Amino acid sequence: MRAVTYVKNDTVEIHEKPIPEIAADEVLLKVGGAGLCHSDIAIIGMGDDNPLIGSTLGHEVSGTVEKLGENVQGWNVGDAALVALVLSCGQCGECLAGRDNQCEVVSPRNSLAPLSPGIGVDGGMADYIKVKARHLDPLGDLDVVAAAPLADAALTPMHAISRVKDRLTGDATVVVLGLGGLGHMGLQILLATTGARIIGLDTDPEKLAFAESKGAIAIPSDADAADKIMDLTNGIGADVVFDFVGVQPTVTTAVNVVRNGGAIRFVGLGNGGFDYVAGSASPLPWGVEIERAYGGTRAEMREVIALAQQGKIGVEVKRYPLDDAVRAFDDLHHGRIQGRGVLVP
Ligand SMILES: [Zn+2]
Ligand SMILES: [Zn+2]
């Protein structure tokens, strides 16, 4: 089968690999779609001695059941399924508490990332992927290609939003930094599940137009953006700021526009930062709450599938044949994808 393989720094190639053999508790999934994520660019940019070299990429994976292991129950050949982002153990304290996205077995403290398809085991940018049956959720009648990004581009904002839900009242102002893959889904989830006023920022006019068409206030992400947000909130600042990019300018904006007692969720992994000062010289207003989050829980994955099935959220998908993976990575790297790029075998 064909498999998009990380071969060396900043380089992917399509390699021929054997179709995986499945164990008794596994399913062979015929891949329907595999989403392209900025994390993929980050992963392949980690040098020539990265242990992930040689593996198949792709952590946003949907498909149809091709073959069942002998102990698998509840699935039939042809069923459409979404692969969990975090391949959690299901048994540790975090998993049992419903926080499987930070499973302590598959993401030991200070690990690079929790075990995910394409990050530690072969991912879904291939004709087939093997996965434990318990790491699948049913997609029903959803378009199996367009559903792939639900596993990360929708799940990750869903988790960030769920964690601050009590703040997202009808009189709250939310700032969404970045309206790309994660941001355009975060915007829709906020609109579908909260009454908050939403201000969306991006550098790309097309992405701003998308946000405006959905009912958000759209502001170009430039040097004046923070002042505009402060004006829109009468000098108070935003109740919640979601940074779906995480580069230096967006991190700085988040710190500069959050209100006293507000919350920031740094979701994008763009390696921006600020100096935390334990004193009066801190750049943060008093009372601000910050959380470092990864992905989302399985319960939240079911919630995004349900929202998609109800037509309340939808991924803007740019489809690429699997054979065009190198071009798709290049388009992502240069910001030429509106919404989410999905490889289709
Ligand atoms: Zn991702
Ligand atoms: Zn666990």
GROMACS .gro file of C-alpha atoms and ligand atoms in nm:
model
  347
    1MET     CA    1   0.000   0.000   0.000
    2ARG     CA    2   0.099   0.366  -0.035
    3ALA     CA    3   0.207   0.547   0.282
    4VAL     CA    4   0.317   0.910   0.329
    5THR     CA    5   0.645   0.862   0.508
    6TYR     CA    6   0.862   1.105   0.702
    7VAL     CA    7   1.203   1.030   0.547
    8LYS     CA    8   1.428   1.313   0.672
    9ASN     CA    9   1.412   1.672   0.796
   10ASP     CA   10   1.131   1.864   0.619
   11THR     CA   11   1.084   1.580   0.372
   12VAL     CA   12   0.799   1.338   0.310
   13GLU     CA   13   0.777   1.078   0.035
   14ILE     CA   14   0.519   0.821  -0.066
   15HIS     CA   15   0.660   0.477   0.008
   16GLU     CA   16   0.525   0.132  -0.061
   17LYS     CA   17   0.462  -0.055   0.268
   18PRO     CA   18   0.285  -0.382   0.348
   19ILE     CA   19  -0.082  -0.368   0.448
   20PRO     CA   20  -0.075  -0.399   0.831
   21GLU     CA   21  -0.152  -0.734   0.994
   22ILE     CA   22  -0.415  -0.692   1.265
   23ALA     CA   23  -0.424  -0.844   1.614
   24ALA     CA   24  -0.735  -0.996   1.770
   25ASP     CA   25  -0.850  -0.664   1.923
   26GLU     CA   26  -0.770  -0.452   1.616
   27VAL     CA   27  -0.951  -0.335   1.305
   28LEU     CA   28  -0.804  -0.278   0.961
   29LEU     CA   29  -0.949   0.050   0.840
   30LYS     CA   30  -0.956   0.146   0.472
   31VAL     CA   31  -0.863   0.511   0.502
   32GLY     CA   32  -1.131   0.755   0.381
   33GLY     CA   33  -0.948   1.077   0.462
   34ALA     CA   34  -0.637   1.191   0.649
   35GLY     CA   35  -0.620   1.557   0.754
   36LEU     CA   36  -0.307   1.771   0.725
   37CYS     CA   37  -0.217   1.955   1.044
   38HIS     CA   38   0.045   2.217   1.126
   39SER     CA   39   0.174   1.967   1.381
   40ASP     CA   40   0.276   1.747   1.087
   41ILE     CA   41   0.496   2.031   0.960
   42ALA     CA   42   0.641   2.070   1.310
   43ILE     CA   43   0.706   1.696   1.343
   44ILE     CA   44   0.893   1.663   1.013
   45GLY     CA   45   1.092   1.975   1.099
   46MET     CA   46   1.247   1.819   1.410
   47GLY     CA   47   1.571   1.712   1.245
   48ASP     CA   48   1.736   1.411   1.089
   49ASP     CA   49   1.763   1.202   1.406
   50ASN     CA   50   1.399   1.216   1.509
   51PRO     CA   51   1.276   0.871   1.623
   52LEU     CA   52   0.962   0.924   1.412
   53ILE     CA   53   1.164   0.906   1.088
   54GLY     CA   54   1.040   0.619   0.873
   55SER     CA   55   0.688   0.626   1.014
   56THR     CA   56   0.367   0.702   0.829
   57LEU     CA   57   0.220   1.043   0.917
   58GLY     CA   58  -0.143   1.137   0.976
   59HIS     CA   59  -0.325   1.185   1.306
   60GLU     CA   60  -0.668   1.294   1.174
   61VAL     CA   61  -0.802   0.975   1.029
   62SER     CA   62  -1.139   0.846   0.914
   63GLY     CA   63  -1.223   0.537   0.715
   64THR     CA   64  -1.437   0.230   0.668
   65VAL     CA   65  -1.390  -0.104   0.837
   66GLU     CA   66  -1.215  -0.344   0.601
   67LYS     CA   67  -1.135  -0.635   0.834
   68LEU     CA   68  -1.204  -0.724   1.197
   69GLY     CA   69  -0.978  -0.896   1.449
   70GLU     CA   70  -1.128  -1.218   1.589
   71ASN     CA   71  -1.221  -1.062   1.927
   72VAL     CA   72  -1.374  -0.741   1.789
   73GLN     CA   73  -1.743  -0.691   1.850
   74GLY     CA   74  -1.985  -0.412   1.762
   75TRP     CA   75  -1.839  -0.330   1.422
   76ASN     CA   76  -1.920  -0.457   1.073
   77VAL     CA   77  -1.724  -0.446   0.750
   78GLY     CA   78  -1.809  -0.120   0.571
   79ASP     CA   79  -1.891   0.082   0.887
   80ALA     CA   80  -1.755   0.439   0.881
   81ALA     CA   81  -1.536   0.530   1.178
   82LEU     CA   82  -1.319   0.807   1.320
   83VAL     CA   83  -0.986   0.719   1.483
   84ALA     CA   84  -0.920   0.869   1.827
   85LEU     CA   85  -0.646   1.132   1.841
   86VAL     CA   86  -0.491   1.003   2.163
   87LEU     CA   87  -0.443   0.626   2.176
   88SER     CA   88  -0.506   0.626   2.552
   89CYS     CA   89  -0.465   0.325   2.782
   90GLY     CA   90  -0.816   0.341   2.927
   91GLN     CA   91  -0.694   0.226   3.270
   92CYS     CA   92  -0.478   0.496   3.433
   93GLY     CA   93  -0.600   0.759   3.677
   94GLU     CA   94  -0.634   1.029   3.411
   95CYS     CA   95  -0.824   0.795   3.176
   96LEU     CA   96  -1.056   0.680   3.452
   97ALA     CA   97  -1.125   1.044   3.545
   98GLY     CA   98  -1.235   1.113   3.186
   99ARG     CA   99  -0.917   1.300   3.098
  100ASP     CA  100  -0.792   1.041   2.849
  101ASN     CA  101  -0.641   1.317   2.633
  102GLN     CA  102  -0.366   1.339   2.896
  103CYS     CA  103  -0.337   0.964   2.966
  104GLU     CA  104  -0.033   0.922   3.189
  105VAL     CA  105   0.065   0.590   3.027
  106VAL     CA  106   0.082   0.706   2.664
  107SER     CA  107   0.201   1.058   2.749
  108PRO     CA  108   0.455   1.031   3.030
  109ARG     CA  109   0.532   1.363   3.199
  110ASN     CA  110   0.712   1.604   2.962
  111SER     CA  111   0.677   1.373   2.662
  112LEU     CA  112   0.670   1.538   2.320
  113ALA     CA  113   0.304   1.445   2.267
  114PRO     CA  114   0.068   1.169   2.371
  115LEU     CA  115   0.078   0.856   2.155
  116SER     CA  116  -0.135   0.930   1.849
  117PRO     CA  117  -0.168   0.783   1.500
  118GLY     CA  118   0.131   0.921   1.305
  119ILE     CA  119   0.303   1.023   1.631
  120GLY     CA  120   0.458   0.708   1.773
  121VAL     CA  121   0.272   0.454   1.558
  122ASP     CA  122   0.197   0.456   1.186
  123GLY     CA  123  -0.071   0.710   1.098
  124GLY     CA  124  -0.349   0.740   0.844
  125MET     CA  125  -0.186   0.903   0.541
  126ALA     CA  126  -0.195   0.566   0.367
  127ASP     CA  127  -0.436   0.327   0.200
  128TYR     CA  128  -0.492   0.140   0.529
  129ILE     CA  129  -0.433   0.184   0.902
  130LYS     CA  130  -0.463  -0.068   1.185
  131VAL     CA  131  -0.618   0.050   1.509
  132LYS     CA  132  -0.759  -0.106   1.826
  133ALA     CA  133  -1.137  -0.127   1.797
  134ARG     CA  134  -1.176   0.066   2.124
  135HIS     CA  135  -1.002   0.365   1.963
  136LEU     CA  136  -1.278   0.404   1.702
  137ASP     CA  137  -1.605   0.597   1.716
  138PRO     CA  138  -1.886   0.552   1.461
  139LEU     CA  139  -1.945   0.825   1.201
  140GLY     CA  140  -2.286   0.705   1.081
  141ASP     CA  141  -2.382   0.872   0.754
  142LEU     CA  142  -2.126   1.153   0.768
  143ASP     CA  143  -1.908   1.206   0.458
  144VAL     CA  144  -1.612   0.991   0.551
  145VAL     CA  145  -1.358   1.223   0.383
  146ALA     CA  146  -1.485   1.550   0.530
  147ALA     CA  147  -1.513   1.389   0.876
  148ALA     CA  148  -1.141   1.316   0.914
  149PRO     CA  149  -1.048   1.659   1.061
  150LEU     CA  150  -1.308   1.617   1.335
  151ALA     CA  151  -1.045   1.403   1.513
  152ASP     CA  152  -0.820   1.703   1.580
  153ALA     CA  153  -0.924   2.029   1.406
  154ALA     CA  154  -1.266   2.008   1.572
  155LEU     CA  155  -1.185   1.802   1.882
  156THR     CA  156  -0.899   2.023   2.005
  157PRO     CA  157  -1.102   2.350   2.002
  158MET     CA  158  -1.400   2.161   2.148
  159HIS     CA  159  -1.189   2.065   2.449
  160ALA     CA  160  -1.054   2.417   2.495
  161ILE     CA  161  -1.407   2.558   2.474
  162SER     CA  162  -1.555   2.295   2.709
  163ARG     CA  163  -1.296   2.381   2.973
  164VAL     CA  164  -1.414   2.745   2.988
  165LYS     CA  165  -1.783   2.689   2.912
  166ASP     CA  166  -1.906   2.860   3.229
  167ARG     CA  167  -1.740   3.185   3.113
  168LEU     CA  168  -1.903   3.186   2.768
  169THR     CA  169  -2.228   3.359   2.864
  170GLY     CA  170  -2.431   3.576   2.628
  171ASP     CA  171  -2.263   3.893   2.749
  172ALA     CA  172  -1.908   3.754   2.719
  173THR     CA  173  -1.658   3.851   2.452
  174VAL     CA  174  -1.436   3.580   2.306
  175VAL     CA  175  -1.131   3.638   2.090
  176VAL     CA  176  -1.034   3.368   1.841
  177LEU     CA  177  -0.675   3.409   1.724
  178GLY     CA  178  -0.624   3.228   1.393
  179LEU     CA  179  -0.909   3.115   1.167
  180GLY     CA  180  -0.729   2.829   0.991
  181GLY     CA  181  -0.776   2.456   1.048
  182LEU     CA  182  -0.848   2.470   1.423
  183GLY     CA  183  -0.975   2.828   1.435
  184HIS     CA  184  -1.245   2.789   1.170
  185MET     CA  185  -1.380   2.491   1.364
  186GLY     CA  186  -1.345   2.665   1.702
  187LEU     CA  187  -1.547   2.956   1.565
  188GLN     CA  188  -1.829   2.725   1.455
  189ILE     CA  189  -1.829   2.532   1.784
  190LEU     CA  190  -1.853   2.861   1.978
  191LEU     CA  191  -2.144   2.970   1.759
  192ALA     CA  192  -2.320   2.634   1.794
  193THR     CA  193  -2.277   2.592   2.168
  194THR     CA  194  -2.251   2.939   2.327
  195GLY     CA  195  -2.407   3.284   2.304
  196ALA     CA  196  -2.083   3.479   2.340
  197ARG     CA  197  -1.979   3.763   2.110
  198ILE     CA  198  -1.691   3.644   1.894
  199ILE     CA  199  -1.401   3.848   1.756
  200GLY     CA  200  -1.192   3.655   1.502
  201LEU     CA  201  -0.840   3.752   1.395
  202ASP     CA  202  -0.629   3.631   1.105
  203THR     CA  203  -0.381   3.771   0.855
  204ASP     CA  204  -0.565   3.613   0.559
  205PRO     CA  205  -0.858   3.818   0.416
  206GLU     CA  206  -1.031   3.501   0.293
  207LYS     CA  207  -1.032   3.355   0.644
  208LEU     CA  208  -1.162   3.684   0.785
  209ALA     CA  209  -1.442   3.681   0.526
  210PHE     CA  210  -1.532   3.327   0.637
  211ALA     CA  211  -1.554   3.440   1.002
  212GLU     CA  212  -1.767   3.740   0.908
  213SER     CA  213  -2.001   3.522   0.701
  214LYS     CA  214  -2.061   3.311   1.012
  215GLY     CA  215  -2.149   3.614   1.224
  216ALA     CA  216  -1.821   3.698   1.398
  217ILE     CA  217  -1.650   4.038   1.413
  218ALA     CA  218  -1.343   3.999   1.190
  219ILE     CA  219  -1.023   4.198   1.254
  220PRO     CA  220  -0.698   4.174   1.054
  221SER     CA  221  -0.421   4.038   1.275
  222ASP     CA  222  -0.184   4.335   1.268
  223ALA     CA  223  -0.020   4.587   1.502
  224ASP     CA  224  -0.354   4.764   1.567
  225ALA     CA  225  -0.550   4.451   1.650
  226ALA     CA  226  -0.504   4.462   2.028
  227ASP     CA  227  -0.616   4.829   2.043
  228LYS     CA  228  -0.925   4.746   1.838
  229ILE     CA  229  -1.018   4.463   2.074
  230MET     CA  230  -0.973   4.689   2.376
  231ASP     CA  231  -1.198   4.950   2.207
  232LEU     CA  232  -1.463   4.688   2.134
  233THR     CA  233  -1.463   4.586   2.500
  234ASN     CA  234  -1.466   4.944   2.638
  235GLY     CA  235  -1.110   4.908   2.762
  236ILE     CA  236  -1.189   4.601   2.973
  237GLY     CA  237  -1.055   4.324   2.752
  238ALA     CA  238  -1.186   3.985   2.646
  239ASP     CA  239  -1.335   3.726   2.880
  240VAL     CA  240  -1.169   3.437   2.698
  241VAL     CA  241  -0.891   3.430   2.439
  242PHE     CA  242  -0.831   3.118   2.230
  243ASP     CA  243  -0.492   3.121   2.058
  244PHE     CA  244  -0.518   2.860   1.784
  245VAL     CA  245  -0.179   2.960   1.638
  246GLY     CA  246   0.064   3.007   1.925
  247VAL     CA  247   0.327   3.208   1.739
  248GLN     CA  248   0.488   3.508   1.908
  249PRO     CA  249   0.249   3.777   1.773
  250THR     CA  250  -0.063   3.580   1.873
  251VAL     CA  251   0.071   3.494   2.220
  252THR     CA  252   0.153   3.862   2.275
  253THR     CA  253  -0.195   3.963   2.159
  254ALA     CA  254  -0.356   3.708   2.392
  255VAL     CA  255  -0.168   3.844   2.694
  256ASN     CA  256  -0.247   4.205   2.594
  257VAL     CA  257  -0.623   4.168   2.543
  258VAL     CA  258  -0.737   3.929   2.817
  259ARG     CA  259  -0.940   4.100   3.091
  260ASN     CA  260  -0.887   4.086   3.465
  261GLY     CA  261  -1.000   3.743   3.580
  262GLY     CA  262  -1.026   3.622   3.220
  263ALA     CA  263  -0.894   3.303   3.065
  264ILE     CA  264  -0.643   3.223   2.791
  265ARG     CA  265  -0.625   2.891   2.611
  266PHE     CA  266  -0.302   2.843   2.418
  267VAL     CA  267  -0.401   2.574   2.171
  268GLY     CA  268  -0.175   2.623   1.867
  269LEU     CA  269   0.178   2.489   1.909
  270GLY     CA  270   0.364   2.774   1.737
  271ASN     CA  271   0.634   2.803   2.004
  272GLY     CA  272   0.554   3.164   2.096
  273GLY     CA  273   0.590   3.259   2.461
  274PHE     CA  274   0.594   3.521   2.734
  275ASP     CA  275   0.790   3.555   3.054
  276TYR     CA  276   0.582   3.466   3.354
  277VAL     CA  277   0.676   3.699   3.637
  278ALA     CA  278   0.566   3.608   3.989
  279GLY     CA  279   0.520   3.970   4.090
  280SER     CA  280   0.365   4.305   4.011
  281ALA     CA  281   0.564   4.338   3.687
  282SER     CA  282   0.375   4.046   3.527
  283PRO     CA  283   0.237   4.121   3.179
  284LEU     CA  284  -0.082   3.933   3.280
  285PRO     CA  285  -0.374   4.109   3.447
  286TRP     CA  286  -0.475   3.982   3.790
  287GLY     CA  287  -0.680   3.666   3.811
  288VAL     CA  288  -0.608   3.528   3.463
  289GLU     CA  289  -0.634   3.153   3.422
  290ILE     CA  290  -0.425   2.963   3.166
  291GLU     CA  291  -0.426   2.596   3.074
  292ARG     CA  292  -0.190   2.396   2.856
  293ALA     CA  293  -0.415   2.150   2.676
  294TYR     CA  294  -0.364   1.872   2.424
  295GLY     CA  295  -0.640   1.741   2.199
  296GLY     CA  296  -0.964   1.645   2.365
  297THR     CA  297  -1.136   1.359   2.540
  298ARG     CA  298  -1.326   1.073   2.379
  299ALA     CA  299  -1.650   1.215   2.518
  300GLU     CA  300  -1.571   1.542   2.338
  301MET     CA  301  -1.493   1.348   2.018
  302ARG     CA  302  -1.844   1.202   2.030
  303GLU     CA  303  -1.978   1.553   2.086
  304VAL     CA  304  -1.809   1.694   1.772
  305ILE     CA  305  -1.935   1.396   1.568
  306ALA     CA  306  -2.288   1.471   1.696
  307LEU     CA  307  -2.257   1.842   1.612
  308ALA     CA  308  -2.142   1.750   1.259
  309GLN     CA  309  -2.428   1.502   1.221
  310GLN     CA  310  -2.674   1.777   1.320
  311GLY     CA  311  -2.521   2.007   1.057
  312LYS     CA  312  -2.415   2.261   1.322
  313ILE     CA  313  -2.045   2.244   1.235
  314GLY     CA  314  -1.874   2.153   0.910
  315VAL     CA  315  -1.513   2.131   0.802
  316GLU     CA  316  -1.411   2.340   0.501
  317VAL     CA  317  -1.218   2.068   0.321
  318LYS     CA  318  -0.962   2.097   0.044
  319ARG     CA  319  -0.920   1.746  -0.097
  320TYR     CA  320  -0.590   1.615  -0.233
  321PRO     CA  321  -0.535   1.271  -0.386
  322LEU     CA  322  -0.294   1.077  -0.162
  323ASP     CA  323  -0.042   1.077  -0.448
  324ASP     CA  324  -0.029   1.460  -0.421
  325ALA     CA  325   0.079   1.452  -0.055
  326VAL     CA  326   0.405   1.639  -0.118
  327ARG     CA  327   0.217   1.924  -0.289
  328ALA     CA  328  -0.038   1.928  -0.007
  329PHE     CA  329   0.238   1.962   0.257
  330ASP     CA  330   0.386   2.247   0.054
  331ASP     CA  331   0.046   2.422   0.033
  332LEU     CA  332  -0.002   2.388   0.409
  333HIS     CA  333   0.348   2.513   0.481
  334HIS     CA  334   0.284   2.825   0.269
  335GLY     CA  335  -0.064   2.899   0.407
  336ARG     CA  336  -0.245   2.814   0.083
  337ILE     CA  337  -0.516   2.598   0.243
  338GLN     CA  338  -0.849   2.748   0.345
  339GLY     CA  339  -1.000   2.529   0.620
  340ARG     CA  340  -0.837   2.187   0.629
  341GLY     CA  341  -0.644   1.990   0.366
  342VAL     CA  342  -0.741   1.622   0.354
  343LEU     CA  343  -0.553   1.348   0.171
  344VAL     CA  344  -0.784   1.102  -0.001
  345PRO     CA  345  -0.638   0.760  -0.090
  346ZN      ZN  346  -0.291   1.809   1.472
  347ZN      ZN  347  -0.447   0.615   3.048
   0.00000   0.00000   0.00000
